Amino acid sequence: GAVVSQHPSWVICKSGTSVKIECRSLDFQATTMFWYRQFPKQSLMLMATSNEGSKATYEQGVEKDKFLINHASLTLSTLTVTSAHPEDSSFYICSARGGLTGARVNEQFFGPGTRLTVL
Amino acid sequence: DAKTTQPTSMDCAEGRAANLPCNHSTISGNEYVYWYRQIHSQGPQYIIHGLKNNETNEMASLIITEDRKSSTLILPHATLRDTAVYYCIVRVNRAGNQFYFGTGTSLTVIP
C-alpha cells in the first residue's frame, strides 16, 4: 500500500514551453501533497505544500507564478513549470501524506521523481 | 526550524552494522526525527522515525540520545543494496508538518 506515482518519469522540452507533471496517490487519499526539487548531487528542496481544494503554500524564494500547483482531488496534484528555461532542468519529486493513523500519520510517501531537461 | 548535521559520506563493509549519526541540537521537545534514504535517481524511501524512545523495525534501529540532540540510525547487517544517501529529518511541528531535508550521508557498502 501507499504508492505514489509520477508522470512523466522523464521529459525534454524546448525553452519557453510549459510542462505539466502529475503526482498521484494510487491506493490512498492524500490530504496533503508536497513538491520538491533536486539538482544533481544536492539534497531535496521543498518547493510547496498543497492541500486538496486550497491554494498551495510556497516556500520562500519559489515563484508561484512559474510553478503552478493544482490539487483538485485527494489523489492528484499537478505541477506546471511555465515558460521553462534551462535553469529549471532538475529532478522534481512529489510526496503524499495520508491514509495512515497513529504514530505514522505524518509519514510522507514519495513518488519516483520526474527528470525535466529544458533545451 | 531544527537543522540536522550529518557526515557527508561513510563506508561500511558488507555484512557489518552501519551506524549513521545525526546531530539535531536545536530540536524541540515535540519534534520527531525521521530517517529516509534515496537510492540514485529514485524517490526517498521511509526507514524509521522516533520521538524520544529508541525504535526498531524490519529495516533499522533508531537510537535517540536522552537529551534528544542527536540520533543514530543502525542498519544491522548492511548489504550492497543499502548503498544510498541517508537523510535525517526533523519534522516541523506546525501546520503542514513539512520535511526539510539536510545534506544527508552518502553510504557506500563495500563488498
Coordinates of N, CA and C in Angstrom, one line a residue:
Chain A
G1 N 0.8 -1.2 0.0 CA 0.0 0.0 0.0 C 0.8 1.3 0.0
A2 N 0.2 2.4 -0.1 CA 0.8 3.7 0.0 C 1.8 3.9 -1.2
V3 N 1.3 3.8 -2.4 CA 2.1 4.0 -3.6 C 1.8 5.4 -4.2
V4 N 2.8 6.1 -4.6 CA 2.7 7.4 -5.2 C 3.4 7.3 -6.6
S5 N 2.7 7.7 -7.6 CA 3.3 7.6 -8.9 C 3.4 9.1 -9.5
Q6 N 4.3 9.2 -10.4 CA 4.5 10.5 -11.1 C 4.5 10.2 -12.6
H7 N 4.0 11.2 -13.4 CA 4.0 11.1 -14.8 C 4.3 12.4 -15.4
P8 N 5.2 12.6 -16.4 CA 6.0 11.5 -16.9 C 7.2 11.3 -16.0
S9 N 8.0 10.3 -16.3 CA 9.2 10.0 -15.5 C 10.4 10.8 -16.0
W10 N 10.3 11.2 -17.3 CA 11.3 12.0 -17.9 C 10.7 12.8 -19.0
V11 N 11.1 14.1 -19.1 CA 10.5 14.9 -20.1 C 11.6 15.9 -20.6
I12 N 11.7 16.1 -21.9 CA 12.6 17.0 -22.5 C 11.7 18.1 -23.2
C13 N 12.0 19.3 -23.0 CA 11.2 20.3 -23.7 C 12.1 21.5 -24.1
K14 N 11.5 22.3 -25.0 CA 12.2 23.4 -25.5 C 12.1 24.6 -24.6
S15 N 13.0 25.5 -24.5 CA 13.0 26.7 -23.7 C 11.7 27.5 -24.1
G16 N 11.0 28.0 -23.1 CA 9.8 28.8 -23.3 C 8.5 28.0 -23.2
T17 N 8.6 26.7 -23.3 CA 7.3 25.9 -23.2 C 7.0 25.6 -21.8
S18 N 5.8 25.1 -21.6 CA 5.3 24.7 -20.3 C 5.2 23.2 -20.2
V19 N 5.5 22.7 -19.0 CA 5.5 21.3 -18.8 C 4.6 21.0 -17.5
K20 N 3.8 20.0 -17.7 CA 2.9 19.6 -16.5 C 3.4 18.2 -16.0
I21 N 3.5 18.1 -14.7 CA 3.9 16.9 -14.1 C 2.8 16.5 -13.1
E22 N 2.4 15.2 -13.2 CA 1.3 14.7 -12.4 C 1.9 13.9 -11.2
C23 N 1.2 14.0 -10.1 CA 1.5 13.2 -8.9 C 0.2 12.5 -8.4
R24 N 0.2 11.2 -8.3 CA -1.0 10.5 -7.9 C -0.7 9.6 -6.8
S25 N -1.6 9.6 -5.8 CA -1.6 8.6 -4.8 C -2.5 7.5 -5.3
L26 N -2.0 6.3 -5.4 CA -2.7 5.2 -6.1 C -3.6 4.4 -5.2
D27 N -3.3 4.3 -3.9 CA -4.1 3.4 -3.1 C -4.5 4.1 -1.8
F28 N -4.4 5.4 -1.7 CA -4.9 6.1 -0.5 C -5.2 7.5 -0.9
Q29 N -6.0 8.2 0.0 CA -6.4 9.5 -0.3 C -5.3 10.4 0.5
A30 N -4.7 11.3 -0.3 CA -3.7 12.1 0.2 C -4.3 13.5 0.7
T31 N -4.2 13.7 2.0 CA -4.7 15.0 2.5 C -3.8 16.1 2.1
T32 N -2.5 15.8 2.0 CA -1.5 16.8 1.7 C -0.5 16.2 0.7
M33 N -0.1 17.1 -0.2 CA 1.0 16.7 -1.1 C 2.0 17.7 -1.1
F34 N 3.2 17.3 -1.4 CA 4.4 18.2 -1.3 C 5.2 18.1 -2.6
W35 N 5.8 19.2 -3.1 CA 6.6 19.2 -4.3 C 8.0 19.6 -3.9
Y36 N 9.0 18.8 -4.3 CA 10.4 19.0 -4.1 C 11.1 19.2 -5.4
R37 N 12.3 19.8 -5.3 CA 13.2 19.9 -6.5 C 14.6 19.4 -6.0
Q38 N 15.2 18.7 -6.9 CA 16.6 18.2 -6.5 C 17.5 18.4 -7.7
F39 N 18.5 19.2 -7.5 CA 19.6 19.4 -8.5 C 20.6 18.3 -8.3
P40 N 21.4 18.0 -9.4 CA 22.4 16.9 -9.3 C 23.3 17.1 -8.1
K41 N 23.5 16.0 -7.4 CA 24.4 15.9 -6.2 C 24.0 16.8 -5.1
Q42 N 22.7 17.2 -5.1 CA 22.2 18.1 -4.0 C 21.1 17.4 -3.3
S43 N 20.7 18.0 -2.2 CA 19.6 17.4 -1.4 C 18.2 17.8 -2.0
L44 N 17.2 17.3 -1.5 CA 15.8 17.7 -1.9 C 15.5 19.1 -1.3
M45 N 14.9 20.0 -2.1 CA 14.5 21.3 -1.6 C 13.0 21.4 -1.7
L46 N 12.3 21.6 -0.6 CA 10.9 21.7 -0.6 C 10.4 23.0 -1.4
M47 N 9.5 22.8 -2.3 CA 9.0 23.9 -3.1 C 7.7 24.4 -2.5
A48 N 6.8 23.5 -2.3 CA 5.5 23.9 -1.9 C 4.7 22.8 -1.2
T49 N 3.7 23.2 -0.4 CA 2.8 22.3 0.3 C 1.4 22.5 -0.3
S50 N 0.8 21.4 -0.6 CA -0.5 21.5 -1.3 C -1.6 20.7 -0.6
N51 N -2.7 21.4 -0.3 CA -3.8 20.7 0.3 C -5.0 20.7 -0.7
E52 N -5.7 19.6 -0.7 CA -6.8 19.4 -1.7 C -7.8 20.5 -1.6
G53 N -8.1 21.1 -2.7 CA -9.1 22.2 -2.7 C -8.7 23.5 -2.3
S54 N -7.4 23.7 -1.9 CA -7.0 25.0 -1.5 C -5.7 25.4 -2.2
K55 N -5.3 26.7 -2.1 CA -4.1 27.1 -2.7 C -2.9 26.6 -2.1
A56 N -1.9 26.3 -2.9 CA -0.6 25.8 -2.4 C 0.1 26.9 -1.6
T57 N 0.9 26.4 -0.6 CA 1.8 27.3 0.2 C 3.2 27.1 -0.3
Y58 N 3.8 28.2 -0.9 CA 5.1 28.1 -1.5 C 6.2 28.5 -0.5
E59 N 7.3 27.8 -0.6 CA 8.4 28.1 0.2 C 9.1 29.4 -0.3
Q60 N 9.8 30.1 0.6 CA 10.4 31.4 0.3 C 11.3 31.2 -0.9
G61 N 11.2 32.1 -1.8 CA 12.1 32.0 -3.0 C 11.6 31.2 -4.1
V62 N 10.5 30.6 -4.0 CA 9.9 29.8 -5.1 C 8.8 30.6 -5.7
E63 N 8.9 30.8 -7.0 CA 8.0 31.7 -7.7 C 6.6 31.0 -8.0
K64 N 5.6 31.4 -7.4 CA 4.3 30.7 -7.5 C 3.7 30.9 -8.9
D65 N 4.1 31.9 -9.6 CA 3.6 32.1 -11.0 C 4.3 31.3 -12.0
K66 N 5.5 30.8 -11.6 CA 6.3 30.0 -12.5 C 6.0 28.5 -12.3
F67 N 5.8 28.2 -11.0 CA 5.5 26.8 -10.7 C 4.1 26.7 -10.2
L68 N 3.2 26.4 -11.1 CA 1.7 26.4 -10.8 C 1.4 25.0 -10.2
I69 N 0.7 25.0 -9.1 CA 0.3 23.7 -8.4 C -1.2 23.7 -8.3
N70 N -1.7 22.6 -8.8 CA -3.2 22.3 -8.7 C -3.4 21.0 -7.9
H71 N -4.3 21.1 -7.0 CA -4.5 19.9 -6.2 C -6.0 19.7 -6.1
A72 N -6.6 19.2 -7.2 CA -8.0 19.2 -7.4 C -8.7 18.1 -6.8
S73 N -8.0 17.0 -6.4 CA -8.6 15.9 -5.8 C -7.7 15.3 -4.8
L74 N -8.2 14.3 -4.0 CA -7.4 13.7 -2.9 C -6.4 12.7 -3.4
T75 N -6.4 12.5 -4.8 CA -5.4 11.6 -5.3 C -4.6 12.2 -6.4
L76 N -4.7 13.4 -6.7 CA -4.0 14.0 -7.8 C -3.5 15.4 -7.5
S77 N -2.3 15.7 -7.7 CA -1.7 17.0 -7.7 C -0.9 17.2 -8.9
T78 N -0.9 18.4 -9.5 CA -0.1 18.7 -10.7 C 0.8 19.9 -10.5
L79 N 2.0 19.8 -11.0 CA 3.0 20.9 -11.0 C 3.2 21.3 -12.5
T80 N 2.9 22.5 -12.8 CA 3.2 23.0 -14.1 C 4.3 24.0 -14.1
V81 N 5.4 23.7 -14.8 CA 6.5 24.6 -14.9 C 6.3 25.5 -16.1
T82 N 6.0 26.7 -15.9 CA 5.6 27.6 -17.0 C 6.8 28.3 -17.6
S83 N 6.8 28.5 -18.9 CA 7.9 29.1 -19.6 C 9.3 28.6 -19.1
A84 N 9.4 27.3 -19.3 CA 10.6 26.7 -18.7 C 11.9 27.1 -19.4
H85 N 13.0 27.2 -18.6 CA 14.3 27.6 -19.1 C 15.3 26.6 -18.7
P86 N 16.4 26.6 -19.3 CA 17.4 25.5 -19.0 C 17.7 25.5 -17.5
E87 N 17.7 26.6 -16.8 CA 18.0 26.5 -15.3 C 16.9 25.8 -14.5
D88 N 15.7 25.6 -15.1 CA 14.7 24.8 -14.5 C 14.9 23.3 -14.6
S89 N 15.9 22.9 -15.4 CA 16.2 21.5 -15.5 C 16.5 20.9 -14.1
S90 N 15.9 19.9 -13.7 CA 16.0 19.4 -12.4 C 15.2 18.1 -12.3
F91 N 15.4 17.5 -11.1 CA 14.6 16.3 -10.7 C 13.5 16.7 -9.8
Y92 N 12.2 16.6 -10.2 CA 11.1 17.0 -9.5 C 10.4 15.8 -8.8
I93 N 10.3 15.9 -7.5 CA 9.7 14.8 -6.7 C 8.5 15.2 -5.9
C94 N 7.5 14.5 -6.0 CA 6.3 14.8 -5.1 C 6.2 13.7 -4.0
S95 N 5.5 14.1 -3.0 CA 5.2 13.2 -1.9 C 3.8 13.4 -1.4
A96 N 3.2 12.4 -0.8 CA 1.9 12.5 -0.4 C 1.8 12.0 1.0
R97 N 0.9 12.6 1.8 CA 0.7 12.2 3.2 C -0.8 11.9 3.3
G98 N -1.1 10.8 4.1 CA -2.5 10.4 4.3 C -2.6 8.9 4.3
G99 N -3.7 8.5 4.8 CA -4.0 7.1 4.8 C -3.5 6.3 5.9
L100 N -2.6 6.9 6.7 CA -2.2 6.2 7.9 C -2.6 7.0 9.2
T101 N -2.7 6.2 10.2 CA -3.1 6.9 11.5 C -2.1 6.6 12.6
G102 N -2.3 7.2 13.7 CA -1.4 6.9 14.9 C 0.0 7.5 14.6
A103 N 1.0 6.7 15.0 CA 2.3 7.2 15.0 C 2.9 7.5 13.6
R104 N 2.2 6.9 12.6 CA 2.7 7.1 11.2 C 1.9 8.1 10.4
V105 N 1.1 8.9 11.1 CA 0.1 9.8 10.5 C 0.8 10.8 9.6
N106 N 2.0 11.2 10.0 CA 2.7 12.3 9.2 C 3.8 11.8 8.3
E107 N 3.8 10.5 8.1 CA 4.8 9.9 7.2 C 4.4 10.3 5.7
Q108 N 5.5 10.7 5.0 CA 5.3 11.1 3.6 C 5.7 9.9 2.7
F109 N 5.0 9.7 1.7 CA 5.3 8.7 0.7 C 5.7 9.4 -0.6
F110 N 6.9 9.0 -1.1 CA 7.4 9.8 -2.2 C 7.2 9.1 -3.5
G111 N 7.0 9.9 -4.6 CA 6.9 9.4 -5.9 C 8.3 9.1 -6.4
P112 N 8.4 8.5 -7.6 CA 9.7 8.1 -8.2 C 10.5 9.3 -8.8
G113 N 9.8 10.4 -8.9 CA 10.5 11.6 -9.5 C 10.3 11.7 -11.0
T114 N 10.4 13.0 -11.4 CA 10.4 13.3 -12.9 C 11.6 14.1 -13.2
R115 N 12.3 13.6 -14.2 CA 13.5 14.4 -14.6 C 13.1 15.3 -15.8
L116 N 13.3 16.6 -15.6 CA 13.0 17.6 -16.6 C 14.3 18.1 -17.1
T117 N 14.4 18.1 -18.5 CA 15.5 18.7 -19.2 C 15.0 19.7 -20.1
V118 N 15.4 21.0 -20.0 CA 15.0 22.1 -20.8 C 16.1 22.4 -21.7
L119 N 15.8 22.4 -23.0 CA 16.9 22.6 -24.0 C 17.0 24.1 -24.4
Chain B
D1 N 13.3 26.5 12.7 CA 13.2 25.0 12.4 C 14.5 24.3 12.7
A2 N 14.4 23.2 13.4 CA 15.6 22.5 13.8 C 16.4 22.0 12.5
K3 N 17.7 22.2 12.6 CA 18.6 21.8 11.5 C 19.3 20.5 11.9
T4 N 19.6 19.7 10.8 CA 20.3 18.5 11.1 C 21.7 18.6 10.5
T5 N 22.7 17.9 11.1 CA 24.0 17.8 10.6 C 24.4 16.4 10.5
Q6 N 24.9 16.0 9.3 CA 25.3 14.6 9.1 C 26.6 14.6 8.4
P7 N 27.4 13.5 8.6 CA 28.7 13.4 7.8 C 28.3 13.2 6.4
T8 N 29.2 13.8 5.5 CA 28.9 13.8 4.1 C 28.9 12.4 3.5
S9 N 29.8 11.5 4.0 CA 29.9 10.2 3.4 C 30.5 9.2 4.4
M10 N 30.1 7.9 4.2 CA 30.6 6.8 5.1 C 30.7 5.6 4.2
D11 N 31.7 4.7 4.6 CA 31.8 3.4 4.0 C 31.4 2.4 5.1
C12 N 31.0 1.2 4.6 CA 30.7 0.1 5.6 C 30.9 -1.2 4.8
A13 N 31.5 -2.1 5.5 CA 31.7 -3.4 4.9 C 30.4 -4.2 4.9
E14 N 30.2 -4.9 3.8 CA 29.0 -5.8 3.6 C 28.9 -6.8 4.8
G15 N 27.7 -6.8 5.4 CA 27.5 -7.8 6.5 C 27.7 -7.2 7.8
R16 N 28.4 -6.0 7.9 CA 28.6 -5.4 9.1 C 27.5 -4.4 9.4
A17 N 27.5 -3.9 10.6 CA 26.5 -2.9 11.0 C 26.9 -1.5 10.5
A18 N 26.0 -0.8 9.9 CA 26.3 0.6 9.5 C 25.6 1.5 10.6
N19 N 26.4 2.4 11.1 CA 25.9 3.4 12.1 C 26.0 4.8 11.6
L20 N 24.9 5.4 11.3 CA 24.9 6.7 10.7 C 24.4 7.7 11.7
P21 N 25.3 8.7 12.1 CA 25.0 9.7 13.1 C 24.3 10.9 12.5
C22 N 23.6 11.6 13.4 CA 22.9 12.8 13.0 C 22.8 13.7 14.3
N23 N 23.2 15.0 14.1 CA 23.1 15.9 15.1 C 21.9 16.8 14.9
H24 N 21.1 17.1 15.9 CA 19.9 18.0 15.8 C 19.8 18.7 17.1
S25 N 20.8 19.5 17.4 CA 20.9 20.1 18.7 C 19.8 21.1 19.1
T26 N 19.1 21.6 18.0 CA 18.1 22.6 18.3 C 16.7 22.0 18.2
I27 N 16.6 20.8 18.3 CA 15.3 20.1 18.2 C 14.4 20.5 19.4
S28 N 13.1 20.7 19.1 CA 12.1 21.0 20.1 C 11.6 19.7 20.7
G29 N 11.0 19.9 21.9 CA 10.6 18.7 22.6 C 9.5 17.8 21.9
N30 N 8.7 18.4 21.0 CA 7.7 17.6 20.4 C 8.0 17.4 18.9
E31 N 9.2 17.6 18.5 CA 9.5 17.3 17.1 C 10.1 15.9 16.9
Y32 N 9.6 15.3 15.9 CA 10.0 13.9 15.6 C 11.3 13.9 14.7
V33 N 12.1 12.8 14.8 CA 13.2 12.6 13.9 C 12.8 11.5 12.9
Y34 N 12.9 11.8 11.7 CA 12.6 10.8 10.6 C 13.9 10.5 9.9
W35 N 14.0 9.3 9.4 CA 15.1 8.9 8.5 C 14.5 8.3 7.2
Y36 N 15.0 8.9 6.1 CA 14.7 8.4 4.8 C 16.0 8.1 4.1
R37 N 15.9 7.3 3.0 CA 17.1 7.1 2.2 C 16.6 7.2 0.7
Q38 N 17.6 7.6 -0.1 CA 17.4 7.8 -1.5 C 18.4 7.0 -2.3
I39 N 18.0 6.1 -3.1 CA 18.9 5.4 -4.0 C 18.9 6.2 -5.3
H40 N 20.0 6.2 -5.9 CA 20.2 7.1 -7.1 C 19.0 7.2 -8.0
S41 N 18.6 8.5 -8.2 CA 17.5 8.8 -9.2 C 16.2 8.2 -8.9
Q42 N 16.0 7.9 -7.6 CA 14.6 7.5 -7.2 C 14.1 8.4 -6.1
G43 N 12.8 8.2 -5.8 CA 12.3 9.0 -4.7 C 12.7 8.4 -3.3
P44 N 12.8 9.3 -2.3 CA 13.2 8.8 -1.0 C 12.3 7.7 -0.4
Q45 N 12.8 6.9 0.4 CA 12.1 5.7 1.0 C 12.1 5.9 2.5
Y46 N 11.0 5.7 3.1 CA 10.9 5.8 4.6 C 11.7 4.7 5.2
I47 N 12.4 5.0 6.3 CA 13.1 4.0 7.0 C 12.5 3.8 8.4
I48 N 12.5 4.9 9.2 CA 12.1 4.8 10.6 C 11.9 6.2 11.1
H49 N 11.2 6.4 12.2 CA 11.1 7.6 12.9 C 10.9 7.4 14.4
G50 N 11.2 8.5 15.1 CA 11.0 8.4 16.6 C 10.9 9.7 17.2
L51 N 10.5 9.7 18.5 CA 10.4 11.0 19.3 C 11.4 11.0 20.4
K52 N 11.3 10.1 21.3 CA 12.2 10.0 22.5 C 12.8 8.6 22.6
N53 N 12.0 7.6 22.5 CA 12.4 6.3 22.7 C 13.1 5.7 21.5
N54 N 14.0 4.7 21.8 CA 14.6 4.0 20.7 C 13.6 3.2 19.9
E55 N 13.7 3.1 18.6 CA 12.8 2.4 17.8 C 13.5 1.3 17.0
T56 N 12.8 0.3 16.7 CA 13.3 -0.8 15.8 C 12.2 -1.2 14.9
N57 N 12.6 -1.5 13.6 CA 11.6 -2.1 12.7 C 12.4 -3.1 11.8
E58 N 11.8 -3.6 10.8 CA 12.4 -4.6 10.0 C 13.6 -4.1 9.2
M59 N 13.7 -2.8 9.1 CA 14.8 -2.2 8.3 C 16.0 -1.8 9.1
A60 N 15.7 -1.2 10.3 CA 16.7 -0.5 11.0 C 16.3 -0.3 12.5
S61 N 17.3 0.3 13.2 CA 17.1 0.7 14.6 C 17.4 2.2 14.7
L62 N 16.7 2.9 15.5 CA 17.0 4.3 15.7 C 17.3 4.5 17.2
I63 N 18.4 5.1 17.5 CA 18.8 5.3 18.8 C 18.8 6.9 19.0
I64 N 18.0 7.4 19.9 CA 18.0 8.8 20.2 C 18.6 9.1 21.6
T65 N 19.5 10.0 21.7 CA 20.1 10.3 23.0 C 19.1 10.9 23.9
E66 N 19.4 10.8 25.2 CA 18.4 11.2 26.2 C 18.1 12.7 26.1
D67 N 19.0 13.5 25.7 CA 18.8 14.9 25.6 C 18.2 15.2 24.2
R68 N 18.0 14.2 23.3 CA 17.4 14.3 22.0 C 18.2 15.2 21.0
K69 N 19.4 15.5 21.4 CA 20.2 16.4 20.5 C 20.9 15.6 19.4
S70 N 20.9 14.3 19.4 CA 21.5 13.6 18.4 C 20.8 12.2 18.3
S71 N 21.0 11.5 17.2 CA 20.5 10.2 17.0 C 21.4 9.4 16.1
T72 N 21.2 8.1 16.1 CA 22.0 7.2 15.2 C 21.1 6.2 14.6
L73 N 21.2 6.1 13.3 CA 20.5 5.1 12.5 C 21.4 3.9 12.4
I74 N 20.9 2.7 12.7 CA 21.7 1.5 12.6 C 21.1 0.5 11.6
L75 N 21.8 0.2 10.6 CA 21.5 -0.9 9.7 C 22.2 -2.1 10.2
P76 N 21.6 -3.1 10.8 CA 22.3 -4.2 11.5 C 23.3 -5.0 10.6
H77 N 22.9 -5.3 9.4 CA 23.7 -6.1 8.5 C 23.6 -5.5 7.1
A78 N 24.5 -4.6 6.9 CA 24.5 -3.9 5.6 C 24.7 -4.8 4.4
T79 N 23.9 -4.5 3.4 CA 24.1 -5.2 2.1 C 24.4 -4.2 1.0
L80 N 24.8 -4.7 -0.1 CA 25.2 -3.8 -1.2 C 24.0 -2.9 -1.6
R81 N 22.8 -3.4 -1.4 CA 21.6 -2.7 -1.8 C 21.3 -1.6 -0.8
D82 N 22.0 -1.5 0.3 CA 21.8 -0.4 1.2 C 22.6 0.8 0.8
T83 N 23.4 0.7 -0.2 CA 24.2 1.9 -0.7 C 23.2 2.9 -1.2
A84 N 23.2 4.1 -0.5 CA 22.2 5.2 -0.8 C 22.6 6.4 0.0
V85 N 21.9 7.5 -0.2 CA 22.0 8.7 0.6 C 21.0 8.6 1.7
Y86 N 21.4 8.8 2.9 CA 20.5 8.7 4.1 C 20.3 10.0 4.6
Y87 N 19.0 10.4 4.8 CA 18.6 11.7 5.3 C 18.0 11.6 6.6
C88 N 18.5 12.4 7.5 CA 18.0 12.6 8.9 C 17.2 13.9 8.8
I89 N 15.9 13.8 9.2 CA 15.0 15.0 9.1 C 14.3 15.2 10.4
V90 N 14.2 16.5 10.8 CA 13.4 16.8 11.9 C 12.1 17.4 11.4
R91 N 11.0 16.7 11.7 CA 9.7 17.2 11.1 C 9.3 18.4 11.8
V92 N 8.9 19.4 11.0 CA 8.4 20.7 11.5 C 7.1 20.4 12.2
N93 N 7.0 20.9 13.4 CA 5.7 20.7 14.2 C 4.8 21.9 14.2
R94 N 4.3 22.1 13.0 CA 3.3 23.2 12.8 C 2.4 22.8 11.7
A95 N 1.5 23.6 11.3 CA 0.6 23.3 10.2 C 1.4 23.0 9.0
G96 N 1.0 21.9 8.4 CA 1.8 21.4 7.3 C 2.7 20.3 7.6
N97 N 3.3 20.3 8.7 CA 4.3 19.3 9.2 C 5.3 18.9 8.1
Q98 N 5.9 19.9 7.5 CA 6.8 19.7 6.4 C 8.1 19.0 6.8
F99 N 8.7 18.4 5.8 CA 10.1 17.9 5.9 C 11.1 18.8 5.3
Y100 N 12.1 19.2 5.9 CA 13.2 20.0 5.3 C 14.4 19.1 5.3
F101 N 14.9 18.7 4.2 CA 16.0 17.8 4.1 C 17.3 18.5 4.3
G102 N 18.2 17.8 5.0 CA 19.6 18.3 5.1 C 20.4 17.7 4.0
T103 N 21.7 17.7 4.1 CA 22.6 17.3 3.1 C 22.7 15.8 3.0
G104 N 22.4 15.1 4.1 CA 22.4 13.6 4.0 C 23.8 13.0 4.1
T105 N 23.8 11.7 4.3 CA 25.1 10.9 4.3 C 25.0 9.9 3.2
S106 N 26.1 10.0 2.3 CA 26.2 9.0 1.3 C 26.9 7.8 1.8
L107 N 26.1 6.7 2.0 CA 26.6 5.4 2.5 C 27.0 4.5 1.3
T108 N 28.2 4.0 1.3 CA 28.7 3.1 0.4 C 29.0 1.8 1.1
V109 N 28.3 0.7 0.7 CA 28.6 -0.6 1.3 C 29.6 -1.3 0.4
I110 N 30.6 -1.7 1.0 CA 31.7 -2.3 0.2 C 31.7 -3.8 0.3
P111 N 31.9 -4.5 -0.8 CA 31.9 -6.0 -0.8 C 33.0 -6.6 0.1

